Coordinates of C-alpha atoms and ligand atoms in Angstrom, one line a residue:
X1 CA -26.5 -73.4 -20.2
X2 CA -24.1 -76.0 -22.3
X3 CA -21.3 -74.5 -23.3
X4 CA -18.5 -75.5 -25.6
X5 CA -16.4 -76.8 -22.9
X6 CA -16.7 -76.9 -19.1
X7 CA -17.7 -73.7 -18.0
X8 CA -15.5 -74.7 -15.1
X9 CA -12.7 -74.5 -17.0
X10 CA -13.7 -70.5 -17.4
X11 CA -11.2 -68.9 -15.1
X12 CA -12.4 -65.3 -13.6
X13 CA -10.0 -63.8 -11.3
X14 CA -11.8 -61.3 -9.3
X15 CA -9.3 -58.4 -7.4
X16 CA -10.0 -55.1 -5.2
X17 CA -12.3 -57.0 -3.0
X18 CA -15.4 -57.1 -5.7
X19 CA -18.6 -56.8 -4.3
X20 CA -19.5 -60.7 -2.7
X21 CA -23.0 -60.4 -4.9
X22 CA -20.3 -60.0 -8.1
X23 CA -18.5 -62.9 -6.8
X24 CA -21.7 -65.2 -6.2
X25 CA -23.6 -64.5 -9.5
X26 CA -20.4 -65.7 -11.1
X27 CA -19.8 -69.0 -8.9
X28 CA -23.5 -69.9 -9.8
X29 CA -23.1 -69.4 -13.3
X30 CA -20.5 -72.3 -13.1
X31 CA -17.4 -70.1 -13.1
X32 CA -14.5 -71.3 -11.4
X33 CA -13.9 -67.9 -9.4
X34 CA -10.5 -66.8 -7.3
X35 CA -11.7 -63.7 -5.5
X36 CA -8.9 -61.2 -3.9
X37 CA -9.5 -58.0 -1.8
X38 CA -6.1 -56.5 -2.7
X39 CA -5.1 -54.5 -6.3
X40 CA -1.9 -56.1 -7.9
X41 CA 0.6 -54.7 -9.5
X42 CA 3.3 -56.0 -11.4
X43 CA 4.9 -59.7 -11.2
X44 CA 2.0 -60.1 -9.1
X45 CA -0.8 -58.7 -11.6
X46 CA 0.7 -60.6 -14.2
X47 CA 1.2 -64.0 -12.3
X48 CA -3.1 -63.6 -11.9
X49 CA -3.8 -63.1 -15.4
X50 CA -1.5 -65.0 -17.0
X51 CA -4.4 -68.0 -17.0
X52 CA -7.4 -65.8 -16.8
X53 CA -10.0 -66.1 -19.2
X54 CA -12.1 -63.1 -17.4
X55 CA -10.3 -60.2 -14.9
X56 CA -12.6 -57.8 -12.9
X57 CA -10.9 -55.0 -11.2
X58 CA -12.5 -51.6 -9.4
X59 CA -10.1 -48.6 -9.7
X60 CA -6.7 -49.4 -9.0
X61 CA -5.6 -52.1 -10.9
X62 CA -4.0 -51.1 -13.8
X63 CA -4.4 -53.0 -16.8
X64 CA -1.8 -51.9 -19.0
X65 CA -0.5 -52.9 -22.7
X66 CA 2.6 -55.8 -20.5
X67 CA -0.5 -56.9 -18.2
X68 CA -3.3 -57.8 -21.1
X69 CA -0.7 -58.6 -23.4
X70 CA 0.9 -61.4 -20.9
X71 CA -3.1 -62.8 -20.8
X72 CA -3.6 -64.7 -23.6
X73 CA -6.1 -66.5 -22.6
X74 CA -8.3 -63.6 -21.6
X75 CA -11.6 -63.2 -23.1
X76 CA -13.1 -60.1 -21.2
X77 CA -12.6 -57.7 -18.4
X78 CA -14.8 -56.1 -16.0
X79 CA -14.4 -52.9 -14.4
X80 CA -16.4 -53.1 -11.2
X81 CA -16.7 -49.2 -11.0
X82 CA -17.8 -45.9 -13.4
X83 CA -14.6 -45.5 -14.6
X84 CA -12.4 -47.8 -17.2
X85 CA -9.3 -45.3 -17.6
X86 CA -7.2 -47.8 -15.4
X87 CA -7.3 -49.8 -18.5
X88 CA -5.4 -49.6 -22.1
X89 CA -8.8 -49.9 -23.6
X90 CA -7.3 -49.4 -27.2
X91 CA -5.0 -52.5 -26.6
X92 CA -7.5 -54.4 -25.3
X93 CA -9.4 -53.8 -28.5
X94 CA -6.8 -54.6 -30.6
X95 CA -6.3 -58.2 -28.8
X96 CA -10.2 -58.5 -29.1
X97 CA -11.3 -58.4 -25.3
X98 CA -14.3 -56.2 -24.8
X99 CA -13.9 -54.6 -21.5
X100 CA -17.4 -53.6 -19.6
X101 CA -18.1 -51.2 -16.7
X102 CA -21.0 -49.9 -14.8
X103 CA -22.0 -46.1 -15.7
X104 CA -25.4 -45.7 -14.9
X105 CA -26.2 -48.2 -11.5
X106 CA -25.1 -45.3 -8.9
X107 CA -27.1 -42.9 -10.2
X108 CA -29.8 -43.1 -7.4
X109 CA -27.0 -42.7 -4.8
X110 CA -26.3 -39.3 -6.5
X111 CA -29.5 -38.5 -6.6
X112 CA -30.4 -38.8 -3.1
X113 CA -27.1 -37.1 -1.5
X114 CA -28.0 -34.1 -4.2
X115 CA -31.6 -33.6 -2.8
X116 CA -30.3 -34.7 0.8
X117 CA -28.0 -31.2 -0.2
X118 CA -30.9 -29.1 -0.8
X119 CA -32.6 -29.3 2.7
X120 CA -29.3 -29.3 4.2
X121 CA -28.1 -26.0 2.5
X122 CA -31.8 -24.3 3.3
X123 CA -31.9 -25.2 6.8
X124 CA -27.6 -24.4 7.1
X125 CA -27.7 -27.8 8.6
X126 CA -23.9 -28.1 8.7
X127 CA -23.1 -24.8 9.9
X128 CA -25.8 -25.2 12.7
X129 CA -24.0 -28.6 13.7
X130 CA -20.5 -27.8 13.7
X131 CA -21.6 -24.9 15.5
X132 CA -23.5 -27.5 18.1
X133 CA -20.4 -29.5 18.1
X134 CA -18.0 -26.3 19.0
X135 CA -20.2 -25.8 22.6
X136 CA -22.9 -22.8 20.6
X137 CA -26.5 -23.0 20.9
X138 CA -27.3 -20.5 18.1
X139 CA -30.8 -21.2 18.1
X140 CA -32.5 -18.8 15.4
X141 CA -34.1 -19.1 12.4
X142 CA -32.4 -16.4 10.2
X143 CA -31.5 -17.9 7.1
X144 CA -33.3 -21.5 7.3
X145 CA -36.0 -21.9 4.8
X146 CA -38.4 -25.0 3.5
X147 CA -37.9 -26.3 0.2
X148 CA -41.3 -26.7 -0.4
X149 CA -42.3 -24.4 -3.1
X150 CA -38.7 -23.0 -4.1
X151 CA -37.3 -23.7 -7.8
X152 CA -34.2 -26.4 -8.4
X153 CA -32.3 -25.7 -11.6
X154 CA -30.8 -29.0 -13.1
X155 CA -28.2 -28.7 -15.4
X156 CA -27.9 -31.8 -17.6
X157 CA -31.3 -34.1 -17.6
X158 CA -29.8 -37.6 -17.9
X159 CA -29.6 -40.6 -15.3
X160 CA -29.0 -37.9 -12.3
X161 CA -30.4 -35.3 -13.4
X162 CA -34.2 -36.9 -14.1
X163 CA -34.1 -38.8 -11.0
X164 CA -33.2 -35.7 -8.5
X165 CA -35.8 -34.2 -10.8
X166 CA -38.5 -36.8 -9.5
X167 CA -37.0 -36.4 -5.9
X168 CA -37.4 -33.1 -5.8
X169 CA -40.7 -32.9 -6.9
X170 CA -41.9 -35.0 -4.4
X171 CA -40.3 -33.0 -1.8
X172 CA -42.8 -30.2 -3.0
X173 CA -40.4 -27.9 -5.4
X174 CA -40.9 -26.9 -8.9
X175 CA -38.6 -28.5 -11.2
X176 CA -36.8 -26.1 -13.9
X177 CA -34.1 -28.1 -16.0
X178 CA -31.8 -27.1 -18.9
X179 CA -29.8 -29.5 -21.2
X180 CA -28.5 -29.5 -24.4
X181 CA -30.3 -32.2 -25.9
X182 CA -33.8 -31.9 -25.9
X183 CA -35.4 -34.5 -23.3
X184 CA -38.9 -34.7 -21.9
X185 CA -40.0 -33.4 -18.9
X186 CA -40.8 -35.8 -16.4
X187 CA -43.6 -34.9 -13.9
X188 CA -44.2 -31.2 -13.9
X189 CA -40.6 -30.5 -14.5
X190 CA -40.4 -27.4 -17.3
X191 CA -37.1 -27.1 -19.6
X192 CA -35.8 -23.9 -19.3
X193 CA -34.8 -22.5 -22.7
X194 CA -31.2 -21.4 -21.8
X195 CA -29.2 -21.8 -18.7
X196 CA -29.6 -18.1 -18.1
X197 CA -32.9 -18.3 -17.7
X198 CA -32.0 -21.6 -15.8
X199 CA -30.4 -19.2 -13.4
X200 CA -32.2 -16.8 -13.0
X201 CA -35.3 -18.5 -11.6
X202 CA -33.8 -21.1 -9.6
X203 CA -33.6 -21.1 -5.5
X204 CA -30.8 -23.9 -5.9
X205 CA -28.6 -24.9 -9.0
X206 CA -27.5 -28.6 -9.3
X207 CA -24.7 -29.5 -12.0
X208 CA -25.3 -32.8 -13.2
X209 CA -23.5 -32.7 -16.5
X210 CA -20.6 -34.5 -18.0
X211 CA -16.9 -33.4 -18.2
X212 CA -16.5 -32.5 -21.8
X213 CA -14.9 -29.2 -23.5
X214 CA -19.0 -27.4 -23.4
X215 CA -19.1 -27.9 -19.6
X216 CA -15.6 -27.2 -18.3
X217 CA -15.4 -24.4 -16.2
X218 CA -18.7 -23.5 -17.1
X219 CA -20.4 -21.8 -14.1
X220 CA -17.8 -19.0 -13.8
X221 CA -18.0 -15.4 -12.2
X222 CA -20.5 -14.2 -15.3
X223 CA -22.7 -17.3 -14.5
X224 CA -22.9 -17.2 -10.8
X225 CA -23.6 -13.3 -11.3
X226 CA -27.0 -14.5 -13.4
X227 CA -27.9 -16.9 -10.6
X228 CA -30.8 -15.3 -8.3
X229 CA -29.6 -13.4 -4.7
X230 CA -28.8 -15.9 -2.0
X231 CA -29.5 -18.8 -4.1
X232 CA -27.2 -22.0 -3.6
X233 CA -25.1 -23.9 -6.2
X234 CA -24.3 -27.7 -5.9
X235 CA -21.8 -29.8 -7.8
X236 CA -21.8 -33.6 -7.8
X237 CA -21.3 -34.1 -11.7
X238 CA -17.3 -33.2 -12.3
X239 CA -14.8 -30.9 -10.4
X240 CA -13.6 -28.8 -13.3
X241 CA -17.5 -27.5 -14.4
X242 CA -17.4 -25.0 -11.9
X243 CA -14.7 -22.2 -11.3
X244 CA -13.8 -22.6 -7.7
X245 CA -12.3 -19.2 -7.5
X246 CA -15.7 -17.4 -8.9
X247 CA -17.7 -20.0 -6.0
X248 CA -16.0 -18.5 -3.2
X249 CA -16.0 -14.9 -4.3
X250 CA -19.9 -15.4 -4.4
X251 CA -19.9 -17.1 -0.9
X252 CA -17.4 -14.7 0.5
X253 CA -19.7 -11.9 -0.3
X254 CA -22.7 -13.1 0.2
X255 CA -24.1 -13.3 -3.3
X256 CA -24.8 -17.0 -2.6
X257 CA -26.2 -18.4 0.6
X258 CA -24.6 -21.9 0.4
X259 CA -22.9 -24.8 -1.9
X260 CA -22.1 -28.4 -1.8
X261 CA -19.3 -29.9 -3.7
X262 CA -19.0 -33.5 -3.8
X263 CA -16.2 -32.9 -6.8
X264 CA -13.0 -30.9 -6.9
X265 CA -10.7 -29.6 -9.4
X266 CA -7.6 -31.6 -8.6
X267 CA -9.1 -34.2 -5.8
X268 CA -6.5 -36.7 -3.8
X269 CA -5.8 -40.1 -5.5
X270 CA -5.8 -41.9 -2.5
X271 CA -7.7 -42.2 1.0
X272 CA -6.3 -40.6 4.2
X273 CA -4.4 -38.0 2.1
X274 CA -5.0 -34.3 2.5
X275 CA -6.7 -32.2 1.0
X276 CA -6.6 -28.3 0.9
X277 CA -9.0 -26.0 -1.2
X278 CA -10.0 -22.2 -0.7
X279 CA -13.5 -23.4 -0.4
X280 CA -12.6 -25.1 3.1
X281 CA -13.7 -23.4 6.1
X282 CA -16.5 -21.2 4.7
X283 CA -19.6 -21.1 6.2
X284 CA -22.9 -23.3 5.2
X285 CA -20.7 -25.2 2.4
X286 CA -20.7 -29.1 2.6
X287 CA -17.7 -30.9 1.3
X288 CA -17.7 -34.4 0.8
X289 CA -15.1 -36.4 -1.0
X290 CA -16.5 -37.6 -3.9
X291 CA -18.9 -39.7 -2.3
X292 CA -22.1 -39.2 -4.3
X293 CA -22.4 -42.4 -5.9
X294 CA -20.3 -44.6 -2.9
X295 CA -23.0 -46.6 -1.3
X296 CA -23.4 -49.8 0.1
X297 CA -26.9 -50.2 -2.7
X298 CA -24.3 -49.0 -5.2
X299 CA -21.6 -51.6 -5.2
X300 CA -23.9 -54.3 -4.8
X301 CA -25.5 -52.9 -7.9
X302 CA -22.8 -52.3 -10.1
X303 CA -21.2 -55.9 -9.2
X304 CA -24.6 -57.3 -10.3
X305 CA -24.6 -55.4 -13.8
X306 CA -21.0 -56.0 -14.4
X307 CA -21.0 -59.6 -13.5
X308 CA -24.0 -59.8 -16.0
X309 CA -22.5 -58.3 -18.7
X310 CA -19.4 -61.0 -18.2
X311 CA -21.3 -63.7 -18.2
X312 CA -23.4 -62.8 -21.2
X313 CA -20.6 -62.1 -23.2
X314 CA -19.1 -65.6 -21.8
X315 CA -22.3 -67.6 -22.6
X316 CA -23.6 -65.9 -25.6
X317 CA -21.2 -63.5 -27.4
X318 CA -23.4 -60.1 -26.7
X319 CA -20.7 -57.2 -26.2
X320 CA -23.3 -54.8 -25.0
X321 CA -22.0 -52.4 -23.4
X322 CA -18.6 -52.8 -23.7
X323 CA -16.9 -49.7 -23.9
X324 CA -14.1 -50.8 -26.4
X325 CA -15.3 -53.1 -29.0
X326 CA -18.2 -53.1 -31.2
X327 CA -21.4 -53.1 -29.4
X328 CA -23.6 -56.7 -30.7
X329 CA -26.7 -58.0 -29.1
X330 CA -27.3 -61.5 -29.2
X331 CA -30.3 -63.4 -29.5
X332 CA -30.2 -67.3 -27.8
X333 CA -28.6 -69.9 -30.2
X334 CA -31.5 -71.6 -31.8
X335 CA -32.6 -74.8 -33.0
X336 CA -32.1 -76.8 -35.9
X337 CA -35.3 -78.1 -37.2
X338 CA -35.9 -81.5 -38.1
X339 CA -37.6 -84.0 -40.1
X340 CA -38.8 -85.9 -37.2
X341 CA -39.6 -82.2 -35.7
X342 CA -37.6 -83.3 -32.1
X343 CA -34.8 -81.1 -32.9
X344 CA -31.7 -80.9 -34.6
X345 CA -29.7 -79.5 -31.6
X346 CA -28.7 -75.9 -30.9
X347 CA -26.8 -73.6 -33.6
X348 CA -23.2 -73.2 -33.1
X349 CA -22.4 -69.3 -32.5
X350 CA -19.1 -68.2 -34.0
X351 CA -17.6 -65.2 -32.2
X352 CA -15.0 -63.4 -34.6
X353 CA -13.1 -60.3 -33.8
X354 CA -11.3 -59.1 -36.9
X355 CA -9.6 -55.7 -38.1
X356 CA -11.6 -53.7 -39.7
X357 CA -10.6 -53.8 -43.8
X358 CA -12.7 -54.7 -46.6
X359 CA -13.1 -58.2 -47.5
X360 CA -12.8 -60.2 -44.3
X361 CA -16.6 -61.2 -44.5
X362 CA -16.3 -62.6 -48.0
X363 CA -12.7 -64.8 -46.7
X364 CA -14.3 -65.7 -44.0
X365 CA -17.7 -67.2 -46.1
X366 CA -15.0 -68.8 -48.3
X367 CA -13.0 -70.1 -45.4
X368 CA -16.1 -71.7 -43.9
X369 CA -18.2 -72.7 -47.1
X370 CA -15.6 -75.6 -47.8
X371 CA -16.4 -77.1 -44.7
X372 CA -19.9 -77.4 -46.2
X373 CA -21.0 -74.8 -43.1
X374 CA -25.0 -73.1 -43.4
X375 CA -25.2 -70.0 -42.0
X376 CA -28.1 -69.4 -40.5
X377 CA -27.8 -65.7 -39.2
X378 CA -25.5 -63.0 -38.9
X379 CA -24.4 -60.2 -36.9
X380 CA -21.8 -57.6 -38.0
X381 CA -20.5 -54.2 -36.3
X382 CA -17.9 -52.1 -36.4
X383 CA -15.9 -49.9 -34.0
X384 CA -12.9 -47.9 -35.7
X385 CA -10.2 -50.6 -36.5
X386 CA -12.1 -53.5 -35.1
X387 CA -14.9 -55.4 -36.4
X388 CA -17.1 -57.8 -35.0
X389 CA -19.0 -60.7 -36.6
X390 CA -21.1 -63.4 -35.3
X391 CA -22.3 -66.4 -37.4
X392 CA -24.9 -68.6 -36.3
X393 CA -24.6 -72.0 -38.3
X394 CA -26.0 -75.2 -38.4
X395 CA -24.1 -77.8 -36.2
X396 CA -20.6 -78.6 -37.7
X397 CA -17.5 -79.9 -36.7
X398 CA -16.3 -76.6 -34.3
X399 CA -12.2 -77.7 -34.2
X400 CA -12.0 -77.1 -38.0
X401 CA -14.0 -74.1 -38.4
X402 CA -12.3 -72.3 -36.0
X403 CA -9.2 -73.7 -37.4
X404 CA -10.1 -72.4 -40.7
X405 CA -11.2 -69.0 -39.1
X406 CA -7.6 -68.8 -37.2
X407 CA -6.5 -68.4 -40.8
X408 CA -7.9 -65.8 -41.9
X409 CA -5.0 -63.0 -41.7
X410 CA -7.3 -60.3 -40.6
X411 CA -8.5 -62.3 -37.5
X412 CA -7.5 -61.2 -34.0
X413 CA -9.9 -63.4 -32.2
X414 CA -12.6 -66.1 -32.6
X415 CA -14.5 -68.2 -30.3
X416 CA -17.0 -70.9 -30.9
X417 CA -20.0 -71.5 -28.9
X418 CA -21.8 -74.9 -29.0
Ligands
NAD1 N1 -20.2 -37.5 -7.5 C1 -20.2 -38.8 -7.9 O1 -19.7 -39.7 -7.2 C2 -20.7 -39.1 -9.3 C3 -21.2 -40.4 -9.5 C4 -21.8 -40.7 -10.8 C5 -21.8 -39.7 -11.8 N2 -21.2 -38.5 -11.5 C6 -21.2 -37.4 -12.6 O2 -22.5 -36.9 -12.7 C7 -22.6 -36.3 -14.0 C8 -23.9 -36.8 -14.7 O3 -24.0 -38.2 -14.8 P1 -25.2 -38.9 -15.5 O4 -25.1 -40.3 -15.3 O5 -26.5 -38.2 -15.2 O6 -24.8 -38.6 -17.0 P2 -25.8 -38.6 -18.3 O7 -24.9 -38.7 -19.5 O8 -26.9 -39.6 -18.1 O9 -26.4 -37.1 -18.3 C9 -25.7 -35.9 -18.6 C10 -26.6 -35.0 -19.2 O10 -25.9 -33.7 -19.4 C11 -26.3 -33.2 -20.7 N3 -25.3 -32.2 -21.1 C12 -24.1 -32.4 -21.6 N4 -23.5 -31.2 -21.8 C13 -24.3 -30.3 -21.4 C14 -24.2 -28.8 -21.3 N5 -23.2 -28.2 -21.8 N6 -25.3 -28.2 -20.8 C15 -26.4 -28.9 -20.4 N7 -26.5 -30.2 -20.4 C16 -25.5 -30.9 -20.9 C17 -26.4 -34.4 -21.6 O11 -27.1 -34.1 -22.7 C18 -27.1 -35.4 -20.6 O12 -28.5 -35.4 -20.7 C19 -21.4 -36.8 -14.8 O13 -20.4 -35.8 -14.8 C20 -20.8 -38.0 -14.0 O14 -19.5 -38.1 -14.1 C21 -20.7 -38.2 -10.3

């Protein structure tokens, strides 16, 4: 696509070893792209950005208010990972740089360890192993049951939940979900009308709900009590929905037969570090360290849908699904008609981030209309202090629009795309 200027001269500074599929979908859109496998912190993180027009990071990087603020040629960031708490997002905002991540492109991966969790926990697959491992034979079948035909509770019915829904089914078990929004059932999945009765008719419980003030510490003692006799509870969502103490009280006596927690209440912040809980060392319990959503399929997948989002936002304004800035899909620049009907060459796109107070539209009409500019469509939202406006005009001369534009006190940020 023609841009403006080289797209060359777009400089995306890639760190924490970004998936190479990231890497590559950016190189072939024409990027000039400097790809590192280390975080940076300090002299060094600002050294990178200081000529970046796009950063992508995973975790560790932290972009803070000194690091975006010493960018001023940035133009977007990508997190290459769920999370985007490793950046000032307001500040960002403020300097009108939509920062994007990847929510939704692990869910699968959660999915498939969660129903991966349910065979294991009715066979006591671990416990049989390490067992195995220690020198014991213990060849019995006490305690190991099918799936097939037993009930999985799924609390929350969104990306994970549906999907482990599907799995499940497949796998022979009847599907009982609760949530509180109402969703449609998917297959022969039945919404259970309360998460008691949610518990109290499920063989296995699986959390797969968000951390938010409804869900902390939601499964406590009371809750567990509802659940059915020897039924299991897993917890891939969030470490602070269930009440650890009120899990192993249940395990310890027997109530429940078995649990998997891929999430903790305070988890280690780095690799290699310990890691102590009163849930380690109890029988048919699988701990794993926040690995539901950590493959291989994963990180390919979220570099692909994060290095998509930059380079739409590069090449044609669209902020969808940014997590800081007002959220605009773009159509393609059109054409100018013609007499002679070849053609009148593509609109120019005008990409303005401004704050959020009445009457920036109307200076900015003003501002433009002495040029003689026709606007030819226009796209406005608006997220708290920021708003965001695109203008699709007939070919003019870009320098002094955007010169005109730059004048407008409430500006923060415009581009210009021809
Ligand atoms: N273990 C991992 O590595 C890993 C990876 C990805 C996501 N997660 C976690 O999994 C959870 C689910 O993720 P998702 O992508 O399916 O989210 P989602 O937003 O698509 O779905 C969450 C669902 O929970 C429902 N919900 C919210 N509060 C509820 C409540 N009090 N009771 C019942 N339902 C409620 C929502 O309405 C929504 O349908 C999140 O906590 C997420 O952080 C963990």
């Amino acid at each position: 696509m023609k841009t403006s200027y080289p797209k060359d001269k777009i400089k995306v500074v890639l760190l924490e070893g970004v998936h190479a599929t990231g890497v590559q979908l950016l190189k072939g859109d024409g990027f000039t792209v400097k790809a590192g496998a280390k975080a940076l912190e300090g002299a060094e993180l600002i050294a990178a950005a200081k000529d970046a027009h796009v950063l992508g990071i995973r975790s560790k990087t932290q972009l803070t208010k000194e690091v975006l603020e010493a960018a001023p040629q940035l133009l977007a960031v990508g997190c290459f990972c769920i999370g985007t708490n490793q950046v000032d997002l307001a500040r960002a905002c403020g300097l009108g740089v939509p920062v994007f991540n990847s929510p939704f492109t692990n869910t699968r991966s959660v999915a498939e360890l969660t129903v991966s969790e349910v065979i294991a926990l009715s066979r006591r697959l671990f416990e049989k192993s390490t067992q195995l491992h220690a020198g014991n034979w213990d060849k019995s079948a006490a305690g190991a049951r099918e799936v097939r035909g037993k009930t999985i509770g799924i609390v929350g019915y969104g990306h994970i939940g549906s999907q482990v829904s599907v799995l499940a089914e497949s796998l022979g078990m009847r599907v009982l979900y609760y949530d509180i929004v109402p969703k449609q059932p998917l297959g022969n999945a039945r919404a259970a009308r309360s998460l008691d009765e949610l518990l109290g008719a499920s063989d296995v419980v699986t959390l797969h709900v968000p951390e938010t003030a409804s869900t902390k510490g939601m499964m406590g003692a009371s809750q567990i009590r509802k659940m059915k006799a020897g039924a299991m509870l897993i917890n891939n969502a969030r470490g602070t929905v269930v009440q650890i103490a009120a899990l192993v009280a249940a395990l310890k006596d027997g109530r429940l037969s078995g649990a998997a927690l891929d999430v903790f209440p305070e988890e280690p912040t780095g690799r290699g570090e310990s890691f102590k809980s009163e849930v380690c060392g109890l029988a048919n319990v699988i701990l794993t360290p926040h690995i539901g959503g950590s493959t291989e399929e994963a990180q390919e997948a979220i570099a692909e849908d994060v290095a998509a989002k930059l380079s739409k936002f590069i090449n044609n304004g669209s902020t969808t699904g940014a997590v800081n800035v007002p959220e605009v899909e773009l159509p393609e620049q059109g054409e100018r008609a013609s007499a002679d009907g070849k053609g009148g060459g593509r609109h120019h796109r005008i990409l303005h981030f401004h704050r959020n107070v009445p009457g920036v539209l109307s200076k900015m009409h003003a501002a433009i209309a002495g040029l003689g500019v026709n606007i030819v469509a226009e796209h406005l939202q608006t997220r708290g202090d920021v708003g965001y406006v695109v203008l699709d005009v007939e070919p003019t001369e870009g320098k002094k629009v955007l010169e005109r534009l730059r004048g407008v006190p409430e500006t923060i940020r415009v581009r210009m795309l021809w």
